[in-house]
């Protein structure tokens, strides 16, 4: 017998527990010290190279349990890669809808090699999501986008792992695309507070790219409706999203935790990525946006290095080799 790495499943008392687990040993990622007061939660070390595996393990296990045969996701790439791998693992057909020409090469390769049915959609992620939802509503496939609450349940384990390593940091910085993950992490900390293990949650800080910042604009203007971005544009293709479905949940996480939203531009993202790489940590551009935000917030004295801050480094650098020049 070998010692199994339980990862996400070590928190099964706080998670939905399917009869049979579909697993690739997701979770249990390292928290790496970057500099004084700063840590990176390296989610690139999950089985398919992004945090999506945490939620996909739970979601696909439940899909399998209820007896579906097809699963569907729209994706900027990582959700598709994860659904393809876990779908293959479970013996389910994965249908992945990708915005044409806007998905990083490594992610596309993953969906191909795991045997997903790939549909290329003219337009943006947001258009692909509408299409995926239509397939779900028509009963053609079970949706594993983050409107599926099981996905977010798995992703909240990021908070539990941070807690096990360093208790409650002052700030957690998360890249925001479809806006599910920032909520999931907040919910994880919030539950630890309800249980009585901690007495406060960290400030949740969401980062968006300047060319794709619907949540930031909505938050900044205090709008009660989502301010959509029609043609989102950024080098961080993972978070190139104009109409995040989980926007209300994300605002709840930010407001409840005394957090904030911030934008960074593509140049700042690429500089930040280079700086992380020269400390030995290779992440994709969307993930580097957290370090760019940290640099900006330190410079503007919004946070200090006397506080403890965690960057959620959501995806591995090998996902997007073409972004390295
Ligand atoms: N970082 C990476 C690497 C991502 O792939 C994503 C989302 C995010 C951050 C943002 O997380 O959507 O929960 O706010 N990627 C999705 C996908 C949209 O299709 O792979 P979010």
CSV table of C-alpha atoms and ligand atoms in Angstrom, one decimal:
chain,number,residue,atom,x,y,z
A,1,UNK,CA,0.0,0.0,0.0
A,2,UNK,CA,1.2,3.5,-0.8
A,3,UNK,CA,0.3,6.6,1.1
A,4,UNK,CA,-2.3,8.4,-0.8
A,5,UNK,CA,-2.3,12.2,-1.0
A,6,UNK,CA,-5.8,13.1,0.0
A,7,UNK,CA,-5.7,16.8,-1.1
A,8,UNK,CA,-9.2,18.2,-1.6
A,9,UNK,CA,-10.8,15.0,-0.2
A,10,UNK,CA,-9.2,15.5,3.2
A,11,UNK,CA,-11.9,18.0,3.9
A,12,UNK,CA,-14.7,15.6,3.0
A,13,UNK,CA,-16.7,16.5,6.1
A,14,UNK,CA,-17.1,20.0,4.7
A,15,UNK,CA,-17.8,18.8,1.1
A,16,UNK,CA,-20.4,16.9,-0.7
A,17,UNK,CA,-19.3,13.3,-0.5
A,18,UNK,CA,-20.2,11.2,-3.6
A,19,UNK,CA,-20.3,7.4,-3.4
A,20,UNK,CA,-17.4,7.0,-5.8
A,21,UNK,CA,-14.7,9.6,-6.1
A,22,UNK,CA,-13.4,10.6,-9.5
A,23,UNK,CA,-9.9,11.8,-8.6
A,24,UNK,CA,-6.4,12.5,-9.9
A,25,UNK,CA,-5.1,13.6,-6.5
A,26,UNK,CA,-6.1,17.2,-6.8
A,27,UNK,CA,-5.2,19.9,-4.2
A,28,UNK,CA,-2.5,19.8,-1.6
A,29,UNK,CA,-0.5,22.4,-3.5
A,30,UNK,CA,2.4,24.2,-1.9
A,31,UNK,CA,2.4,27.7,-0.4
A,32,UNK,CA,5.7,29.1,-1.5
A,33,UNK,CA,7.4,32.1,0.2
A,34,UNK,CA,8.1,34.8,-2.3
A,35,UNK,CA,9.3,37.7,-0.2
A,36,UNK,CA,8.8,39.3,3.2
A,37,UNK,CA,5.1,38.8,4.1
A,38,UNK,CA,4.3,37.4,0.6
A,39,UNK,CA,3.3,33.8,-0.3
A,40,UNK,CA,2.2,32.2,-3.5
A,41,UNK,CA,-0.4,29.3,-3.5
A,42,UNK,CA,0.9,27.4,-6.5
A,43,UNK,CA,-2.2,26.0,-8.1
A,44,UNK,CA,-0.2,25.2,-11.2
A,45,UNK,CA,0.8,22.0,-9.5
A,46,UNK,CA,-2.7,20.4,-9.7
A,47,UNK,CA,-3.1,17.4,-12.1
A,48,UNK,CA,-4.0,19.5,-15.1
A,49,UNK,CA,-2.1,22.5,-14.1
A,50,UNK,CA,-4.8,24.8,-12.6
A,51,UNK,CA,-7.1,25.2,-9.6
A,52,UNK,CA,-10.0,24.0,-11.7
A,53,UNK,CA,-9.2,20.4,-10.8
A,54,UNK,CA,-10.3,20.9,-7.2
A,55,UNK,CA,-13.9,21.7,-8.3
A,56,UNK,CA,-13.9,19.4,-11.3
A,57,UNK,CA,-13.1,16.4,-9.1
A,58,UNK,CA,-16.2,17.0,-7.0
A,59,UNK,CA,-18.4,18.1,-9.9
A,60,UNK,CA,-17.5,15.1,-12.1
A,61,UNK,CA,-17.9,12.7,-9.2
A,62,UNK,CA,-21.4,13.9,-8.7
A,63,UNK,CA,-22.2,13.9,-12.4
A,64,UNK,CA,-21.1,10.3,-12.5
A,65,UNK,CA,-23.2,9.5,-9.4
A,66,UNK,CA,-26.4,10.9,-11.0
A,67,UNK,CA,-25.8,8.9,-14.1
A,68,UNK,CA,-25.2,11.5,-16.8
A,69,UNK,CA,-23.2,10.5,-19.9
A,70,UNK,CA,-22.3,13.9,-21.3
A,71,UNK,CA,-20.8,16.9,-19.5
A,72,UNK,CA,-20.4,20.4,-21.1
A,73,UNK,CA,-18.3,23.5,-20.3
A,74,UNK,CA,-17.6,26.8,-22.0
A,75,UNK,CA,-14.0,27.8,-21.2
A,76,UNK,CA,-11.1,30.2,-21.8
A,77,UNK,CA,-9.1,26.9,-21.6
A,78,UNK,CA,-8.4,25.7,-18.1
A,79,UNK,CA,-11.9,24.6,-17.3
A,80,UNK,CA,-11.9,22.7,-20.6
A,81,UNK,CA,-8.6,21.0,-19.9
A,82,UNK,CA,-9.8,19.9,-16.5
A,83,UNK,CA,-13.2,18.8,-17.7
A,84,UNK,CA,-11.5,16.8,-20.5
A,85,UNK,CA,-9.2,15.0,-18.1
A,86,UNK,CA,-11.8,14.3,-15.4
A,87,UNK,CA,-14.4,13.3,-18.0
A,88,UNK,CA,-11.9,10.8,-19.5
A,89,UNK,CA,-11.1,9.5,-16.0
A,90,UNK,CA,-14.9,9.0,-15.3
A,91,UNK,CA,-15.7,7.6,-18.7
A,92,UNK,CA,-17.9,10.5,-19.6
A,93,UNK,CA,-18.0,12.4,-22.9
A,94,UNK,CA,-16.7,16.0,-22.3
A,95,UNK,CA,-18.0,18.7,-24.7
A,96,UNK,CA,-15.9,21.8,-24.5
A,97,UNK,CA,-16.9,25.1,-26.1
A,98,UNK,CA,-13.9,27.4,-26.8
A,99,UNK,CA,-13.8,30.9,-28.1
A,100,UNK,CA,-12.2,30.6,-31.5
A,101,UNK,CA,-8.5,31.6,-31.6
A,102,UNK,CA,-8.5,32.9,-28.0
A,103,UNK,CA,-7.3,29.8,-26.1
A,104,UNK,CA,-3.7,29.2,-25.1
A,105,UNK,CA,-1.9,26.4,-26.9
A,106,UNK,CA,-1.2,24.1,-23.9
A,107,UNK,CA,-4.8,24.2,-22.8
A,108,UNK,CA,-6.0,23.3,-26.2
A,109,UNK,CA,-3.5,20.4,-26.4
A,110,UNK,CA,-4.9,19.1,-23.1
A,111,UNK,CA,-8.5,19.0,-24.4
A,112,UNK,CA,-7.4,17.3,-27.6
A,113,UNK,CA,-5.3,14.6,-25.9
A,114,UNK,CA,-7.9,13.7,-23.4
A,115,UNK,CA,-10.4,13.1,-26.2
A,116,UNK,CA,-12.9,15.9,-25.6
A,117,UNK,CA,-15.5,16.9,-28.3
A,118,UNK,CA,-14.2,20.4,-29.0
A,119,UNK,CA,-16.6,23.1,-30.4
A,120,UNK,CA,-15.0,26.3,-31.6
A,121,UNK,CA,-17.3,29.3,-31.0
A,122,UNK,CA,-17.0,32.6,-33.0
A,123,UNK,CA,-16.8,35.3,-30.4
A,124,UNK,CA,-15.8,35.6,-26.8
A,125,UNK,CA,-16.0,33.3,-23.7
A,126,UNK,CA,-19.3,34.9,-22.9
A,127,UNK,CA,-20.8,33.7,-26.2
A,128,UNK,CA,-19.5,30.2,-25.6
A,129,UNK,CA,-21.1,30.2,-22.1
A,130,UNK,CA,-24.5,31.1,-23.6
A,131,UNK,CA,-24.1,28.2,-26.0
A,132,UNK,CA,-23.1,25.8,-23.3
A,133,UNK,CA,-26.1,26.9,-21.1
A,134,UNK,CA,-28.4,26.3,-24.1
A,135,UNK,CA,-27.1,22.7,-24.4
A,136,UNK,CA,-27.6,22.2,-20.7
A,137,UNK,CA,-31.1,23.6,-20.7
A,138,UNK,CA,-32.0,21.4,-23.8
A,139,UNK,CA,-30.9,18.4,-21.7
A,140,UNK,CA,-28.0,17.5,-24.0
A,141,UNK,CA,-25.3,17.6,-21.3
A,142,UNK,CA,-24.7,18.3,-17.6
A,143,UNK,CA,-23.1,21.7,-17.0
A,144,UNK,CA,-19.8,21.9,-15.2
A,145,UNK,CA,-19.3,25.6,-15.5
A,146,UNK,CA,-19.1,27.5,-12.2
A,147,UNK,CA,-22.8,28.2,-12.0
A,148,UNK,CA,-22.6,24.5,-10.9
A,149,UNK,CA,-22.2,24.9,-7.1
A,150,UNK,CA,-20.2,21.7,-6.7
A,151,UNK,CA,-17.4,23.2,-8.6
A,152,UNK,CA,-17.1,26.1,-6.1
A,153,UNK,CA,-17.4,23.7,-3.2
A,154,UNK,CA,-14.2,22.0,-4.4
A,155,UNK,CA,-12.4,25.2,-4.9
A,156,UNK,CA,-13.1,26.5,-1.4
A,157,UNK,CA,-10.5,23.9,-0.3
A,158,UNK,CA,-7.9,26.5,-1.3
A,159,UNK,CA,-8.9,28.4,1.8
A,160,UNK,CA,-8.6,25.4,4.1
A,161,UNK,CA,-5.1,24.6,2.9
A,162,UNK,CA,-4.0,28.2,3.4
A,163,UNK,CA,-5.4,28.0,6.9
A,164,UNK,CA,-3.5,24.8,7.6
A,165,UNK,CA,-0.3,26.4,6.5
A,166,UNK,CA,-0.4,29.9,7.9
A,167,UNK,CA,-3.8,30.4,9.6
A,168,UNK,CA,-5.5,33.6,8.4
A,169,UNK,CA,-3.4,35.9,6.2
A,170,UNK,CA,-4.3,39.6,6.1
A,171,UNK,CA,-4.9,39.6,2.3
A,172,UNK,CA,-5.7,37.0,-0.4
A,173,UNK,CA,-5.3,38.3,-4.0
A,174,UNK,CA,-7.2,36.4,-6.7
A,175,UNK,CA,-7.5,36.9,-10.5
A,176,UNK,CA,-11.1,37.4,-11.4
A,177,UNK,CA,-12.6,36.1,-14.7
A,178,UNK,CA,-16.0,34.5,-14.4
A,179,UNK,CA,-15.7,35.5,-10.7
A,180,UNK,CA,-16.4,32.1,-9.1
A,181,UNK,CA,-13.1,31.4,-7.4
A,182,UNK,CA,-12.8,34.6,-5.3
A,183,UNK,CA,-16.2,33.7,-3.9
A,184,UNK,CA,-15.3,30.0,-3.3
A,185,UNK,CA,-12.1,31.0,-1.4
A,186,UNK,CA,-14.0,33.5,0.7
A,187,UNK,CA,-16.7,30.9,1.4
A,188,UNK,CA,-14.0,28.5,2.7
A,189,UNK,CA,-12.7,31.1,5.2
A,190,UNK,CA,-16.2,32.1,6.1
A,191,UNK,CA,-17.1,28.5,7.0
A,192,UNK,CA,-13.9,28.2,9.1
A,193,UNK,CA,-15.2,31.2,11.0
A,194,UNK,CA,-18.7,29.7,11.4
A,195,UNK,CA,-17.1,26.5,12.8
A,196,UNK,CA,-15.2,28.7,15.3
A,197,UNK,CA,-11.7,27.9,14.1
A,198,UNK,CA,-10.9,31.5,13.1
A,199,UNK,CA,-12.3,34.9,14.2
A,200,UNK,CA,-11.9,36.9,11.0
A,201,UNK,CA,-11.6,36.3,7.2
A,202,UNK,CA,-8.8,37.7,5.1
A,203,UNK,CA,-9.4,40.7,2.9
A,204,UNK,CA,-10.4,39.3,-0.5
A,205,UNK,CA,-8.7,41.3,-3.3
A,206,UNK,CA,-9.8,40.7,-6.8
A,207,UNK,CA,-7.7,41.6,-9.8
A,208,UNK,CA,-8.8,42.2,-13.4
A,209,UNK,CA,-7.0,43.2,-16.5
A,210,UNK,CA,-7.6,46.7,-17.6
A,211,UNK,CA,-9.1,45.6,-20.9
A,212,UNK,CA,-11.4,43.1,-19.2
A,213,UNK,CA,-12.7,44.7,-16.0
A,214,UNK,CA,-16.5,44.4,-15.7
A,215,UNK,CA,-16.4,43.5,-12.0
A,216,UNK,CA,-14.0,46.3,-11.2
A,217,UNK,CA,-16.1,48.9,-12.9
A,218,UNK,CA,-19.3,47.6,-11.3
A,219,UNK,CA,-17.7,47.7,-7.9
A,220,UNK,CA,-16.0,51.1,-8.4
A,221,UNK,CA,-19.2,52.8,-9.5
A,222,UNK,CA,-21.3,51.0,-6.9
A,223,UNK,CA,-23.7,49.9,-9.7
A,224,UNK,CA,-26.5,47.5,-8.8
A,225,UNK,CA,-26.3,46.0,-12.3
A,226,UNK,CA,-23.3,44.4,-13.9
A,227,UNK,CA,-21.4,46.8,-16.2
A,228,UNK,CA,-20.5,44.5,-19.1
A,229,UNK,CA,-17.5,44.8,-21.3
A,230,UNK,CA,-18.5,44.0,-24.9
A,231,UNK,CA,-15.1,43.3,-26.4
A,232,UNK,CA,-12.7,42.2,-23.6
A,233,UNK,CA,-9.1,42.3,-24.4
A,234,UNK,CA,-6.0,41.2,-22.5
A,235,UNK,CA,-2.8,39.1,-22.8
A,236,UNK,CA,-4.2,37.1,-19.8
A,237,UNK,CA,-6.5,35.0,-22.0
A,238,UNK,CA,-7.8,33.0,-19.0
A,239,UNK,CA,-9.6,36.0,-17.6
A,240,UNK,CA,-10.6,37.6,-20.9
A,241,UNK,CA,-14.3,37.7,-19.9
A,242,UNK,CA,-16.8,40.6,-20.3
A,243,UNK,CA,-19.8,39.2,-18.5
A,244,UNK,CA,-18.9,37.2,-15.4
A,245,UNK,CA,-21.8,35.0,-14.3
A,246,UNK,CA,-20.8,34.9,-10.6
A,247,UNK,CA,-20.4,38.7,-10.3
A,248,UNK,CA,-22.9,39.1,-7.4
A,249,UNK,CA,-21.2,36.3,-5.4
A,250,UNK,CA,-17.8,37.9,-6.0
A,251,UNK,CA,-19.0,41.3,-4.8
A,252,UNK,CA,-20.4,39.6,-1.7
A,253,UNK,CA,-16.9,38.1,-1.0
A,254,UNK,CA,-15.2,41.4,-1.5
A,255,UNK,CA,-17.6,43.5,0.5
A,256,UNK,CA,-18.1,41.1,3.3
A,257,UNK,CA,-14.3,40.8,3.8
A,258,UNK,CA,-13.5,44.5,3.6
A,259,UNK,CA,-11.6,43.7,0.4
A,260,UNK,CA,-11.3,45.6,-2.9
A,261,UNK,CA,-11.0,45.2,-6.6
A,262,UNK,CA,-8.0,46.5,-8.6
A,263,UNK,CA,-7.0,46.5,-12.3
A,264,UNK,CA,-3.5,46.0,-13.8
A,265,UNK,CA,-2.5,46.5,-17.4
A,266,UNK,CA,-0.9,43.8,-19.7
A,267,UNK,CA,2.5,45.4,-19.4
A,268,UNK,CA,2.4,45.2,-15.6
A,269,UNK,CA,1.2,41.6,-15.8
A,270,UNK,CA,4.1,40.5,-18.0
A,271,UNK,CA,6.7,42.3,-15.9
A,272,UNK,CA,5.3,40.7,-12.8
A,273,UNK,CA,5.4,37.3,-14.5
A,274,UNK,CA,9.0,37.7,-15.3
A,275,UNK,CA,9.8,38.7,-11.7
A,276,UNK,CA,8.1,35.5,-10.4
A,277,UNK,CA,9.9,33.4,-13.0
A,278,UNK,CA,13.2,34.8,-11.7
A,279,UNK,CA,12.3,33.5,-8.3
A,280,UNK,CA,11.7,30.1,-9.8
A,281,UNK,CA,7.9,30.2,-10.2
A,282,UNK,CA,6.5,30.0,-13.7
A,283,UNK,CA,2.8,30.9,-14.0
A,284,UNK,CA,0.4,31.9,-16.8
A,285,UNK,CA,-0.3,35.6,-17.3
A,286,UNK,CA,-3.7,35.6,-15.5
A,287,UNK,CA,-2.0,34.3,-12.4
A,288,UNK,CA,0.8,36.8,-12.6
A,289,UNK,CA,-1.9,39.6,-12.4
A,290,UNK,CA,-2.0,38.9,-8.7
A,291,UNK,CA,1.7,39.8,-8.3
A,292,UNK,CA,1.2,42.9,-10.5
A,293,UNK,CA,-1.7,43.9,-8.2
A,294,UNK,CA,0.5,43.3,-5.1
A,295,UNK,CA,3.3,45.5,-6.5
A,296,UNK,CA,0.7,48.3,-7.3
A,297,UNK,CA,-1.0,48.1,-3.9
A,298,UNK,CA,2.3,48.1,-2.0
A,299,UNK,CA,3.4,51.1,-4.0
A,300,UNK,CA,0.1,52.9,-3.2
A,301,UNK,CA,0.4,51.9,0.5
A,302,UNK,CA,-3.0,50.1,0.4
A,303,UNK,CA,-1.2,47.1,1.8
A,304,UNK,CA,2.2,46.7,3.5
A,305,UNK,CA,4.8,44.0,3.7
A,306,UNK,CA,4.3,43.9,7.5
A,307,UNK,CA,1.0,42.2,6.6
A,308,UNK,CA,0.8,38.6,5.3
A,309,UNK,CA,-0.5,38.3,1.8
A,310,UNK,CA,-1.2,35.3,-0.3
A,311,UNK,CA,-1.3,35.4,-4.1
A,312,UNK,CA,-3.4,32.6,-5.7
A,313,UNK,CA,-1.3,31.5,-8.6
A,314,UNK,CA,-4.1,29.9,-10.5
A,315,UNK,CA,-2.4,28.3,-13.5
A,316,UNK,CA,1.0,26.9,-14.6
A,317,UNK,CA,3.2,28.8,-17.0
A,318,UNK,CA,3.5,25.9,-19.4
A,319,UNK,CA,-0.2,26.4,-20.2
A,320,UNK,CA,0.6,29.3,-22.4
A,321,UNK,CA,4.1,28.9,-24.0
A,322,UNK,CA,3.3,31.4,-26.8
A,323,UNK,CA,3.1,34.3,-24.3
A,324,UNK,CA,6.8,33.9,-23.6
A,325,UNK,CA,8.7,36.2,-25.9
B,1,LIG,N1,-6.9,32.2,-13.4
B,1,LIG,C1,-6.9,31.2,-14.3
B,1,LIG,C2,-5.6,30.6,-14.7
B,1,LIG,C3,-8.2,30.8,-14.9
B,1,LIG,O1,-8.2,29.9,-15.8
B,1,LIG,C4,-9.3,31.5,-14.5
B,1,LIG,C5,-10.6,31.1,-15.1
B,1,LIG,C6,-9.2,32.4,-13.5
B,1,LIG,C7,-8.0,32.8,-12.9
B,1,LIG,C8,-10.4,33.2,-13.0
B,1,LIG,O2,-11.2,32.4,-12.2
B,1,LIG,O3,-13.3,32.5,-13.5
B,1,LIG,O4,-13.4,31.8,-11.1
B,1,LIG,O5,-12.9,34.2,-11.7
B,1,LIG,N2,-10.7,30.4,-16.1
B,1,LIG,C9,-12.0,29.9,-16.6
B,1,LIG,C10,-11.8,28.9,-17.7
B,1,LIG,C11,-12.9,31.0,-17.1
B,1,LIG,O6,-12.6,28.7,-18.6
B,1,LIG,O7,-10.8,28.2,-17.6
B,1,LIG,P1,-12.8,32.7,-12.1
